[in-house]
Coordinates of C-alpha atoms in Angstrom, one line a residue:
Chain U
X1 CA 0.0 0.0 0.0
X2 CA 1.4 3.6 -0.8
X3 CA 1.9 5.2 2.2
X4 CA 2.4 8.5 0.5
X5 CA -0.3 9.6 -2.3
X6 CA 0.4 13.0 -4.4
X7 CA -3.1 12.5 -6.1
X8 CA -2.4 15.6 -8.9
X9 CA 0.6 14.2 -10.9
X10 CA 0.5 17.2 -13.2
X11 CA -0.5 20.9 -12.3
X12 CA 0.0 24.1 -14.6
X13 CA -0.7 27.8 -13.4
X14 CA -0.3 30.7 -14.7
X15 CA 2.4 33.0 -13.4
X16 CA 1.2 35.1 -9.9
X17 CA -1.8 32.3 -9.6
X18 CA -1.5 30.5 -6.1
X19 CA -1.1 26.7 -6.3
X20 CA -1.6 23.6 -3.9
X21 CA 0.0 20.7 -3.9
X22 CA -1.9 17.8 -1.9
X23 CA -0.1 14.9 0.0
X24 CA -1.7 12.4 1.9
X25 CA -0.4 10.0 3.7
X26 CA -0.6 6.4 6.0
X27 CA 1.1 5.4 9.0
X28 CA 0.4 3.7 12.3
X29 CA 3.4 5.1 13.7
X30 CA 2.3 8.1 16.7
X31 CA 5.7 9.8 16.1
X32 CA 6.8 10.5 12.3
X33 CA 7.8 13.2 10.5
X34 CA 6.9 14.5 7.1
X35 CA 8.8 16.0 4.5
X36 CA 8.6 18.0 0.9
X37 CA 11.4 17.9 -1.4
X38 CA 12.0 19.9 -4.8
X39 CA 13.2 18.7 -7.4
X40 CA 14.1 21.4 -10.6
X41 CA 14.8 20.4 -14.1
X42 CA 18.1 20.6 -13.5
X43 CA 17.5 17.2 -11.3
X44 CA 18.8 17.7 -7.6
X45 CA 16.9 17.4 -4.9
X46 CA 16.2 20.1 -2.4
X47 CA 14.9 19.8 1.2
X48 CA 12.0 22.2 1.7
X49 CA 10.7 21.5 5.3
X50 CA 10.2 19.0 7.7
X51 CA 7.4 18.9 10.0
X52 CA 7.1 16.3 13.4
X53 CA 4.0 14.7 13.9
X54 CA 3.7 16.6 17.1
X55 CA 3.3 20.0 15.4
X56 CA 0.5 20.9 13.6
X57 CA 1.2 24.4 13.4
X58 CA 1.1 25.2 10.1
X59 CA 3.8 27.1 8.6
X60 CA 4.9 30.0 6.6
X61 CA 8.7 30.8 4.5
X62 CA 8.2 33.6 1.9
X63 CA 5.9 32.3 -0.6
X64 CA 5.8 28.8 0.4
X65 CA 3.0 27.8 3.1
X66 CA 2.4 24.3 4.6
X67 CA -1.0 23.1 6.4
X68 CA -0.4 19.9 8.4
X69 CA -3.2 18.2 9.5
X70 CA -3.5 15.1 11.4
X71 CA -6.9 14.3 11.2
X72 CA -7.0 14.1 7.4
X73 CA -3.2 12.7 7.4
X74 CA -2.5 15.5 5.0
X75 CA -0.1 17.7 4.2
X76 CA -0.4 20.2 1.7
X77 CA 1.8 22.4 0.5
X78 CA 0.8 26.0 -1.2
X79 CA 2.8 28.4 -3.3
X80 CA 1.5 31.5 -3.6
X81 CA 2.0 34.8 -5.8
X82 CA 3.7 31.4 -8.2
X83 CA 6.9 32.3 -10.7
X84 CA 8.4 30.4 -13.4
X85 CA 11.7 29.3 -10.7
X86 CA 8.9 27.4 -9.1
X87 CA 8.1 24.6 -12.2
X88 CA 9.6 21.9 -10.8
X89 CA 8.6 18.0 -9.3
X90 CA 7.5 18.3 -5.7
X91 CA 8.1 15.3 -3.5
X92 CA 6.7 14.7 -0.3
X93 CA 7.6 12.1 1.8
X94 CA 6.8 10.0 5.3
X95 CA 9.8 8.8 7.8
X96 CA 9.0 6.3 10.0
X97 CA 11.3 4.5 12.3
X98 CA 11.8 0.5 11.5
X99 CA 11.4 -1.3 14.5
X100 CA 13.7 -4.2 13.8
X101 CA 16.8 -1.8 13.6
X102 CA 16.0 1.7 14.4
X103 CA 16.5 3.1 11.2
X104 CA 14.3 5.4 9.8
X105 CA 12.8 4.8 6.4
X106 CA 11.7 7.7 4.0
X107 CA 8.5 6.8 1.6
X108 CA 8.2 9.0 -1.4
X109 CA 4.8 10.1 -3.1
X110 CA 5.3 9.7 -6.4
X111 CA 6.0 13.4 -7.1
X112 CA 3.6 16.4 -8.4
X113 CA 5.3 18.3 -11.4
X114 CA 4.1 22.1 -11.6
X115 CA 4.5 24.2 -15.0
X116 CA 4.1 27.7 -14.3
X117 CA 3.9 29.2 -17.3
X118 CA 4.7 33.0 -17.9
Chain K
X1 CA 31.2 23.0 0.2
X2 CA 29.0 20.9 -1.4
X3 CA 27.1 18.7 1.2
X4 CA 26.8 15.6 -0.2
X5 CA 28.4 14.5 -3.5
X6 CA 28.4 12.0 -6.3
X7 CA 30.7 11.1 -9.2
X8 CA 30.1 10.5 -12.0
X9 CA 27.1 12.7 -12.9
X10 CA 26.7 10.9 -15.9
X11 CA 27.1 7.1 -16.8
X12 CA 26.8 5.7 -20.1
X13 CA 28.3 1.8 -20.1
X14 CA 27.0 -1.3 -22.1
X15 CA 25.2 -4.2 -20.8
X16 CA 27.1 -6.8 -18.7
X17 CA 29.6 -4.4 -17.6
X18 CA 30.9 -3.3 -14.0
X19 CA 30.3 0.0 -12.7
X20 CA 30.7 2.1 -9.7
X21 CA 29.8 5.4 -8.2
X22 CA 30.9 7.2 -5.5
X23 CA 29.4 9.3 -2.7
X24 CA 31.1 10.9 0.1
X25 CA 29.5 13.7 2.4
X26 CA 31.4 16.5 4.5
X27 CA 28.2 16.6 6.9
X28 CA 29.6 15.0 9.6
X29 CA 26.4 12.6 9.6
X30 CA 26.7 9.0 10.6
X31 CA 23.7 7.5 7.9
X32 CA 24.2 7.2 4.4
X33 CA 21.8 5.8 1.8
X34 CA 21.1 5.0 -2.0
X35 CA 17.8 5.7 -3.5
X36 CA 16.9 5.0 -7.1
X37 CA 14.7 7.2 -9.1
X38 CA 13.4 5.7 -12.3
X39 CA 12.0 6.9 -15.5
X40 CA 8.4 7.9 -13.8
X41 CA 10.5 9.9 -11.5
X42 CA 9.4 7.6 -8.8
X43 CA 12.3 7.1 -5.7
X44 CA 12.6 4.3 -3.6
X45 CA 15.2 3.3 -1.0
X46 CA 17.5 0.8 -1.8
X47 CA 20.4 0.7 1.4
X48 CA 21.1 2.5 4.2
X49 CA 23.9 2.6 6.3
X50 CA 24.7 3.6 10.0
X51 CA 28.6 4.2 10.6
X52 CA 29.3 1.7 8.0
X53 CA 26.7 -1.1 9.7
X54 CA 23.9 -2.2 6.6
X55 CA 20.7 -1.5 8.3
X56 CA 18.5 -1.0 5.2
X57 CA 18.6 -3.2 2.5
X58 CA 15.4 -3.4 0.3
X59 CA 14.8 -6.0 -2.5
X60 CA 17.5 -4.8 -4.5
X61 CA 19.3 -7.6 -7.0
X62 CA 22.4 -8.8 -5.6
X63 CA 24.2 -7.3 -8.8
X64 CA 24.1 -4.0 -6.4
X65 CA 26.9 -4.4 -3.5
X66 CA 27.4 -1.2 -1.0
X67 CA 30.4 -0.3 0.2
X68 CA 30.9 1.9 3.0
X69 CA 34.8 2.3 4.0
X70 CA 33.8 4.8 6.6
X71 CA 31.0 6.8 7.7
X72 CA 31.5 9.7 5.3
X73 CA 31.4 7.4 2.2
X74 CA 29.2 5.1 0.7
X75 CA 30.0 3.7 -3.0
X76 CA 27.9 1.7 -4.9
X77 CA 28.7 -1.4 -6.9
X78 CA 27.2 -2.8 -10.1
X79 CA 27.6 -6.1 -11.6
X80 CA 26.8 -6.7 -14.8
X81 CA 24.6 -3.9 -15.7
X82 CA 21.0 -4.6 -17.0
X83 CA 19.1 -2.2 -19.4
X84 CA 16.5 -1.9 -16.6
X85 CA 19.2 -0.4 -14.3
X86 CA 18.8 2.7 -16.4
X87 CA 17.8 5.3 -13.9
X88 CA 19.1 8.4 -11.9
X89 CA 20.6 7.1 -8.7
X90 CA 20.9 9.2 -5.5
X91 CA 22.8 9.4 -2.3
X92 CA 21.2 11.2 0.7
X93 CA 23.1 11.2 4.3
X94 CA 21.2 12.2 7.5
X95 CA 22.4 12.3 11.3
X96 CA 20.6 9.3 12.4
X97 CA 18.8 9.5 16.3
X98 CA 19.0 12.9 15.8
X99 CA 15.6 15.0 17.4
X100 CA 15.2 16.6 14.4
X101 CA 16.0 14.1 11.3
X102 CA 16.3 14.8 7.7
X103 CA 17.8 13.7 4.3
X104 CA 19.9 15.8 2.6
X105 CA 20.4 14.3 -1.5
X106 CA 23.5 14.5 -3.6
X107 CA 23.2 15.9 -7.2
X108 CA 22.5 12.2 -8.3
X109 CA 24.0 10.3 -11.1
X110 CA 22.6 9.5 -14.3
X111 CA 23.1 5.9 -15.2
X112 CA 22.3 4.9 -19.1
X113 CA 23.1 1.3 -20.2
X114 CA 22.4 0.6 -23.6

């Protein structure tokens, strides 16, 4: 079963439009965290934020804006005032901790790629 | 001061063959991991390792041997290369027990076997 779901696999704005990208996600784990990752044309991957699952604080970095909430197990991720540096693959992803060794495991979704076009 | 990197950034090599790439990360972090990212884009773990210990090791093919000859590097081994192999491979390094835990990726390397 996915654990992570990024139901919109394609999304195109237009420039200055606000967009949202929606993550859902499944774990039986009480302490987890939760993650979104970029991913540009150019192909590296860059971390964008991390959230706890204690913290559902939603939060707030320049045009970037993430709602966290547990009782939908989502976490949704909205650009806003959108420019063409933002067309990209968006990533977000689960970590739980494996029991049997104490590592913890990151799921992916399988990635939401946003054209903003100008 | 790049974080966490990868050579080569680009692999072309004919089936059967041998293959390695390296990953080293000036992080100080004590996990290191491979992910594979394939033509859908979609990433999935294949090892981790904690100060040179295998603790993750998905259903990879045995072809794929890690090597970790300390905590700041893990390489990764291919035997005879398949033309399913073909995909962008990435390296990612974390402090592991750490409160606050995340993965930080290297540039990846593209891998084309033809």
């Amino acid at each position: 079963a996915q654990k992570v779901t990024q139901a919109q696999t394609e999304i195109s704005v237009v420039e200055k439009e606000d967009v949202t990208l929606d993550c859902v996600y499944e774990t039986r784990d009480t302490t987890y965290y939760l993650f979104w990752y970029k991913q540009p044309p150019s192909g590296e991957l860059v971390f964008l934020i991390r959230r706890n699952s204690f913290d559902e604080q939603n939060e707030i970095s320049g045009r970037y804006s993430w709602n966290f909430q547990k009782s939908t197990s989502s976490f949704n991720f909205t650009i806003t005032a959108s420019q063409v540096v933002d067309s990209a693959v968006y990533f977000c992803a689960l970590s739980e901790r494996l029991q049997e060794t104490g590592a913890n495991n990151l799921f992916f979704g399988t990635g939401t790629r946003l054209t903003v076009i100008p | 001061d790049t974080a966490v990197s990868q050579t080569p950034k680009y692999l072309v090599t004919q089936m059967g063959n041998d293959k390695s790439i390296k990953c080293e990360q000036n992080l100080g972090h004590d996990t290191m991991y491979w992910y594979k990212q394939d033509s859908k884009k979609f990433l999935k773990i294949m090892f981790s390792y904690n100060n040179k210990e295998l603790i993750i090791n998905e259903t990879v093919p045995n072809r794929f041997s890690p090597k970790s000859p300390d905590k700041a590097h893990l390489n990764l081994h291919i035997n005879s290369l398949e033309l399913g192999d073909s995909a962008v491979y990435f390296c990612a390094s974390s402090q592991e027990n750490a409160l606050v835990e995340t993965q930080y990726f290297g540039p990846g390397t593209r891998l084309l076997v033809l």
